[in-house]
Amino acid sequence: VMRLDSPLLKATFNGTAVVSSGGLRGALEASGPNLRDASAWLGAPLGDGPLLRAFSISGAVTRTDARAAFENATIALDDIKARGDLALESVAAGDGRKPLLNGRLEVQGANITPYMTFTKPAVSAASADAAPARVEIAALDVKRAGWDESPLEFSGIKAIDASIELTVTAPLIMQTKQIDQLQADVSLRDGELLASLNRMQMYGGSGDGRVTLNARGAEPRIGAEVTINGVRAEQFLKAFMGYDQ
């Protein structure tokens, strides 16, 4: 059993280790008060920002020189809790190296409001007065809909690439908006995120689509193309577009 106890990171490992290569195989539990500080200390800085603080992870780990894999992992970050299988490796990026995260995650519901910023994204309803209704996300009046216009920090997503199969089994909350269930493929490359929404349930309807977040420039940009069928249109429009009839 190996233990690490520091102000930035507490960890316990029970298994086998190869000192010469840094290889590990066994059960790992790790936690800390600030993921950004711990990552910087470990040589993989995530930049500054108000989020990505308290974290914990536990599961079966296998580590080689440049790759660490977690199986049956239980993960907590800020107020988000998830489980799944993950692999983290270091890959060449420009003149240096960057962490690459692959795997699958099942999120047990979350409030993602603090992680989102809205710079006049577009949402429109193609058909909103019938049931079942077909709603297409395309020009949103941000102020009318009640979205928070305060810009938040996205520098962290520029520091890591990822490819994740994501399943949300309990409500995903964005301010007053809610998605009941979600299955998506999420790709993050060089500060640009693409979420392919393969299956989504919300407000009595179901649909699919894609959401993009481009944080490469000085001002992050969010885009969405989503189609939902059978939605309770009045509830949807009230929550997402600020209409209250």
Short mmCIF file of C-alpha atoms in Angstrom, two decimals:
data_model
loop_
_atom_site.label_atom_id
_atom_site.label_comp_id
_atom_site.label_asym_id
_atom_site.label_seq_id
_atom_site.Cartn_x
_atom_site.Cartn_y
_atom_site.Cartn_z
CA VAL A 1 0.00 0.00 0.00
CA MET A 2 1.32 3.43 -0.99
CA ARG A 3 -0.04 6.70 0.36
CA LEU A 4 0.42 10.33 -0.64
CA ASP A 5 -0.70 13.02 1.76
CA SER A 6 -0.19 16.62 0.67
CA PRO A 7 -2.32 19.78 0.81
CA LEU A 8 -2.97 19.44 -2.95
CA LEU A 9 -3.52 15.72 -3.34
CA LYS A 10 -4.32 12.78 -1.08
CA ALA A 11 -4.02 9.34 -2.64
CA THR A 12 -3.95 5.68 -1.63
CA PHE A 13 -2.79 2.91 -3.94
CA ASN A 14 -3.11 -0.81 -3.20
CA GLY A 15 -1.48 -2.98 -5.85
CA THR A 16 1.80 -3.52 -7.65
CA ALA A 17 4.23 -0.92 -8.95
CA VAL A 18 7.29 -1.04 -11.20
CA VAL A 19 9.59 1.72 -9.99
CA SER A 20 11.88 1.70 -13.03
CA SER A 21 9.06 2.35 -15.54
CA GLY A 22 6.47 4.00 -13.33
CA GLY A 23 3.96 1.29 -14.09
CA LEU A 24 1.05 0.63 -11.74
CA ARG A 25 -1.75 -1.90 -11.45
CA GLY A 26 -4.22 -1.94 -8.58
CA ALA A 27 -6.88 0.05 -6.74
CA LEU A 28 -6.49 3.82 -6.45
CA GLU A 29 -8.32 6.46 -4.45
CA ALA A 30 -7.38 10.12 -4.90
CA SER A 31 -8.90 13.45 -3.88
CA GLY A 32 -8.02 17.08 -3.43
CA PRO A 33 -9.49 20.53 -2.84
CA ASN A 34 -8.52 22.05 -6.21
CA LEU A 35 -8.09 20.13 -9.48
CA ARG A 36 -6.36 23.06 -11.19
CA ASP A 37 -3.71 23.31 -8.48
CA ALA A 38 -3.19 19.54 -8.37
CA SER A 39 -2.88 19.33 -12.16
CA ALA A 40 -0.34 22.14 -12.26
CA TRP A 41 1.64 20.45 -9.50
CA LEU A 42 1.66 17.22 -11.53
CA GLY A 43 2.87 19.07 -14.64
CA ALA A 44 -0.43 19.32 -16.55
CA PRO A 45 -1.75 22.86 -15.87
CA LEU A 46 -5.41 23.57 -16.69
CA GLY A 47 -5.17 27.36 -16.47
CA ASP A 48 -6.92 29.70 -14.07
CA GLY A 49 -10.65 29.82 -13.37
CA PRO A 50 -13.34 29.69 -10.69
CA LEU A 51 -14.36 26.07 -11.36
CA LEU A 52 -12.68 22.65 -11.38
CA ARG A 53 -12.09 22.69 -7.63
CA ALA A 54 -12.83 19.80 -5.25
CA PHE A 55 -12.35 16.41 -6.89
CA SER A 56 -12.14 12.71 -6.11
CA ILE A 57 -11.68 9.52 -8.11
CA SER A 58 -11.50 5.86 -7.19
CA GLY A 59 -11.29 2.66 -9.20
CA ALA A 60 -9.03 0.04 -10.74
CA VAL A 61 -6.03 1.72 -12.33
CA THR A 62 -3.44 0.57 -14.83
CA ARG A 63 -0.60 2.95 -15.61
CA THR A 64 2.25 2.76 -18.08
CA ASP A 65 4.84 5.36 -18.96
CA ALA A 66 2.46 7.71 -20.79
CA ARG A 67 -1.01 6.28 -20.17
CA ALA A 68 -3.27 5.76 -17.16
CA ALA A 69 -6.56 3.86 -17.36
CA PHE A 70 -9.37 3.72 -14.79
CA GLU A 71 -11.99 0.99 -14.85
CA ASN A 72 -15.22 1.04 -12.83
CA ALA A 73 -14.23 4.51 -11.73
CA THR A 74 -16.30 6.69 -9.41
CA ILE A 75 -15.66 10.37 -10.04
CA ALA A 76 -16.70 13.63 -8.38
CA LEU A 77 -15.77 17.11 -9.59
CA ASP A 78 -17.24 20.20 -7.98
CA ASP A 79 -20.89 19.11 -7.54
CA ILE A 80 -20.92 16.63 -10.44
CA LYS A 81 -20.85 12.87 -9.79
CA ALA A 82 -20.19 10.23 -12.42
CA ARG A 83 -18.93 6.70 -13.02
CA GLY A 84 -17.36 4.91 -15.95
CA ASP A 85 -14.13 3.86 -17.64
CA LEU A 86 -11.48 6.43 -18.56
CA ALA A 87 -8.01 6.47 -20.10
CA LEU A 88 -5.66 9.45 -19.88
CA GLU A 89 -2.51 9.68 -21.94
CA SER A 90 0.05 12.28 -22.95
CA VAL A 91 0.19 13.02 -26.68
CA ALA A 92 2.31 15.30 -28.84
CA ALA A 93 0.79 18.76 -29.37
CA GLY A 94 2.76 21.43 -31.20
CA ASP A 95 6.10 21.91 -29.50
CA GLY A 96 4.96 20.15 -26.34
CA ARG A 97 2.53 17.55 -25.06
CA LYS A 98 -1.13 17.59 -24.03
CA PRO A 99 -3.35 15.22 -22.02
CA LEU A 100 -5.86 13.20 -24.03
CA LEU A 101 -8.88 11.72 -22.23
CA ASN A 102 -10.92 8.86 -23.73
CA GLY A 103 -13.68 6.69 -22.34
CA ARG A 104 -17.30 6.54 -21.28
CA LEU A 105 -19.10 8.32 -18.47
CA GLU A 106 -22.49 7.96 -16.85
CA VAL A 107 -23.44 11.19 -15.08
CA GLN A 108 -26.05 10.94 -12.36
CA GLY A 109 -27.59 14.33 -13.08
CA ALA A 110 -25.86 17.67 -12.66
CA ASN A 111 -26.33 21.41 -12.55
CA ILE A 112 -24.00 22.67 -15.26
CA THR A 113 -25.06 26.31 -15.07
CA PRO A 114 -21.72 27.52 -13.63
CA TYR A 115 -19.81 25.98 -16.55
CA MET A 116 -21.76 27.76 -19.26
CA THR A 117 -21.54 31.22 -20.79
CA PHE A 118 -23.93 32.64 -23.36
CA THR A 119 -22.84 35.18 -25.94
CA LYS A 120 -26.10 35.64 -27.84
CA PRO A 121 -26.55 32.01 -29.00
CA ALA A 122 -29.38 31.33 -31.42
CA VAL A 123 -32.55 29.35 -30.74
CA SER A 124 -35.78 29.33 -32.77
CA ALA A 125 -38.93 27.25 -32.86
CA ALA A 126 -39.91 25.79 -36.20
CA SER A 127 -43.27 24.67 -34.81
CA ALA A 128 -44.35 25.48 -31.29
CA ASP A 129 -48.13 25.53 -31.05
CA ALA A 130 -48.98 21.92 -31.80
CA ALA A 131 -48.63 18.69 -29.89
CA PRO A 132 -46.59 16.76 -30.74
CA ALA A 133 -44.41 19.73 -31.65
CA ARG A 134 -41.14 19.90 -33.56
CA VAL A 135 -38.75 22.42 -32.06
CA GLU A 136 -35.52 23.44 -33.74
CA ILE A 137 -32.80 25.23 -31.82
CA ALA A 138 -31.54 28.15 -34.16
CA ALA A 139 -32.15 32.57 -32.40
CA LEU A 140 -32.51 33.24 -28.81
CA ASP A 141 -33.05 36.62 -27.22
CA VAL A 142 -30.73 36.01 -24.29
CA LYS A 143 -32.16 38.72 -22.04
CA ARG A 144 -35.77 37.71 -22.65
CA ALA A 145 -35.05 34.04 -22.01
CA GLY A 146 -33.36 34.78 -18.71
CA TRP A 147 -29.95 33.36 -19.63
CA ASP A 148 -27.03 34.65 -17.59
CA GLU A 149 -24.90 36.78 -19.91
CA SER A 150 -21.88 36.91 -17.59
CA PRO A 151 -18.84 35.42 -19.34
CA LEU A 152 -17.14 32.57 -17.53
CA GLU A 153 -13.70 31.02 -17.88
CA PHE A 154 -13.15 28.34 -20.54
CA SER A 155 -9.34 28.29 -20.63
CA GLY A 156 -9.28 24.82 -19.04
CA ILE A 157 -10.74 23.10 -22.10
CA LYS A 158 -7.87 24.39 -24.23
CA ALA A 159 -5.41 22.43 -22.12
CA ILE A 160 -6.89 18.96 -22.76
CA ASP A 161 -8.35 16.95 -25.65
CA ALA A 162 -11.04 14.35 -25.09
CA SER A 163 -13.39 11.82 -26.67
CA ILE A 164 -16.16 10.67 -24.32
CA GLU A 165 -19.32 8.58 -24.66
CA LEU A 166 -21.64 10.41 -22.27
CA THR A 167 -24.87 9.17 -20.72
CA VAL A 168 -26.95 11.32 -18.38
CA THR A 169 -29.46 9.26 -16.41
CA ALA A 170 -30.97 12.01 -14.23
CA PRO A 171 -31.92 15.62 -14.95
CA LEU A 172 -29.24 17.89 -16.39
CA ILE A 173 -30.00 21.43 -15.26
CA MET A 174 -29.00 24.68 -16.98
CA GLN A 175 -30.41 27.56 -14.95
CA THR A 176 -34.20 26.95 -15.23
CA LYS A 177 -33.80 24.60 -18.20
CA GLN A 178 -33.75 20.84 -17.83
CA ILE A 179 -32.85 17.79 -19.93
CA ASP A 180 -34.23 14.59 -18.41
CA GLN A 181 -31.99 12.03 -20.15
CA LEU A 182 -29.17 12.27 -22.65
CA GLN A 183 -26.82 10.07 -24.66
CA ALA A 184 -24.06 11.90 -26.52
CA ASP A 185 -20.63 11.56 -28.06
CA VAL A 186 -18.44 14.43 -26.89
CA SER A 187 -15.25 15.43 -28.67
CA LEU A 188 -12.85 18.14 -27.51
CA ARG A 189 -9.94 19.22 -29.72
CA ASP A 190 -7.74 22.27 -29.23
CA GLY A 191 -10.39 24.26 -27.36
CA GLU A 192 -13.30 23.32 -29.65
CA LEU A 193 -16.01 21.05 -28.25
CA LEU A 194 -18.53 19.10 -30.32
CA ALA A 195 -21.34 17.20 -28.63
CA SER A 196 -23.33 14.92 -30.92
CA LEU A 197 -26.67 14.43 -29.16
CA ASN A 198 -27.72 10.94 -30.25
CA ARG A 199 -30.70 10.67 -27.90
CA MET A 200 -32.29 13.33 -25.74
CA GLN A 201 -35.49 13.44 -23.68
CA MET A 202 -36.94 16.67 -22.34
CA TYR A 203 -40.34 18.28 -21.74
CA GLY A 204 -42.18 15.13 -22.80
CA GLY A 205 -40.41 14.85 -26.14
CA SER A 206 -37.31 13.27 -27.62
CA GLY A 207 -34.78 14.39 -30.16
CA ASP A 208 -31.21 14.69 -31.32
CA GLY A 209 -28.76 17.23 -32.66
CA ARG A 210 -25.40 18.78 -31.95
CA VAL A 211 -23.94 21.49 -29.73
CA THR A 212 -20.62 23.24 -30.31
CA LEU A 213 -18.44 25.38 -28.09
CA ASN A 214 -15.46 27.16 -29.61
CA ALA A 215 -13.13 28.59 -26.97
CA ARG A 216 -10.18 29.17 -29.29
CA GLY A 217 -10.76 32.92 -29.58
CA ALA A 218 -10.93 35.67 -27.01
CA GLU A 219 -14.72 35.29 -26.74
CA PRO A 220 -16.18 31.75 -26.56
CA ARG A 221 -18.90 30.94 -29.09
CA ILE A 222 -21.73 28.46 -28.60
CA GLY A 223 -23.81 26.95 -31.39
CA ALA A 224 -26.64 24.43 -31.44
CA GLU A 225 -28.68 22.46 -33.96
CA VAL A 226 -31.29 20.42 -32.12
CA THR A 227 -34.59 18.87 -33.18
CA ILE A 228 -37.11 17.69 -30.58
CA ASN A 229 -40.35 15.90 -31.45
CA GLY A 230 -43.42 15.52 -29.25
CA VAL A 231 -42.25 18.23 -26.86
CA ARG A 232 -44.69 20.08 -24.60
CA ALA A 233 -44.17 23.27 -26.58
CA GLU A 234 -45.47 25.78 -24.05
CA GLN A 235 -43.14 24.50 -21.31
CA PHE A 236 -40.21 24.34 -23.70
CA LEU A 237 -40.68 27.86 -25.03
CA LYS A 238 -41.12 29.27 -21.54
CA ALA A 239 -37.94 27.62 -20.29
CA PHE A 240 -35.69 28.14 -23.31
CA MET A 241 -37.01 31.24 -25.02
CA GLY A 242 -38.71 33.24 -22.29
CA TYR A 243 -42.20 33.08 -23.76
CA ASP A 244 -44.94 33.06 -21.14
CA GLN A 245 -48.45 33.09 -22.57
#
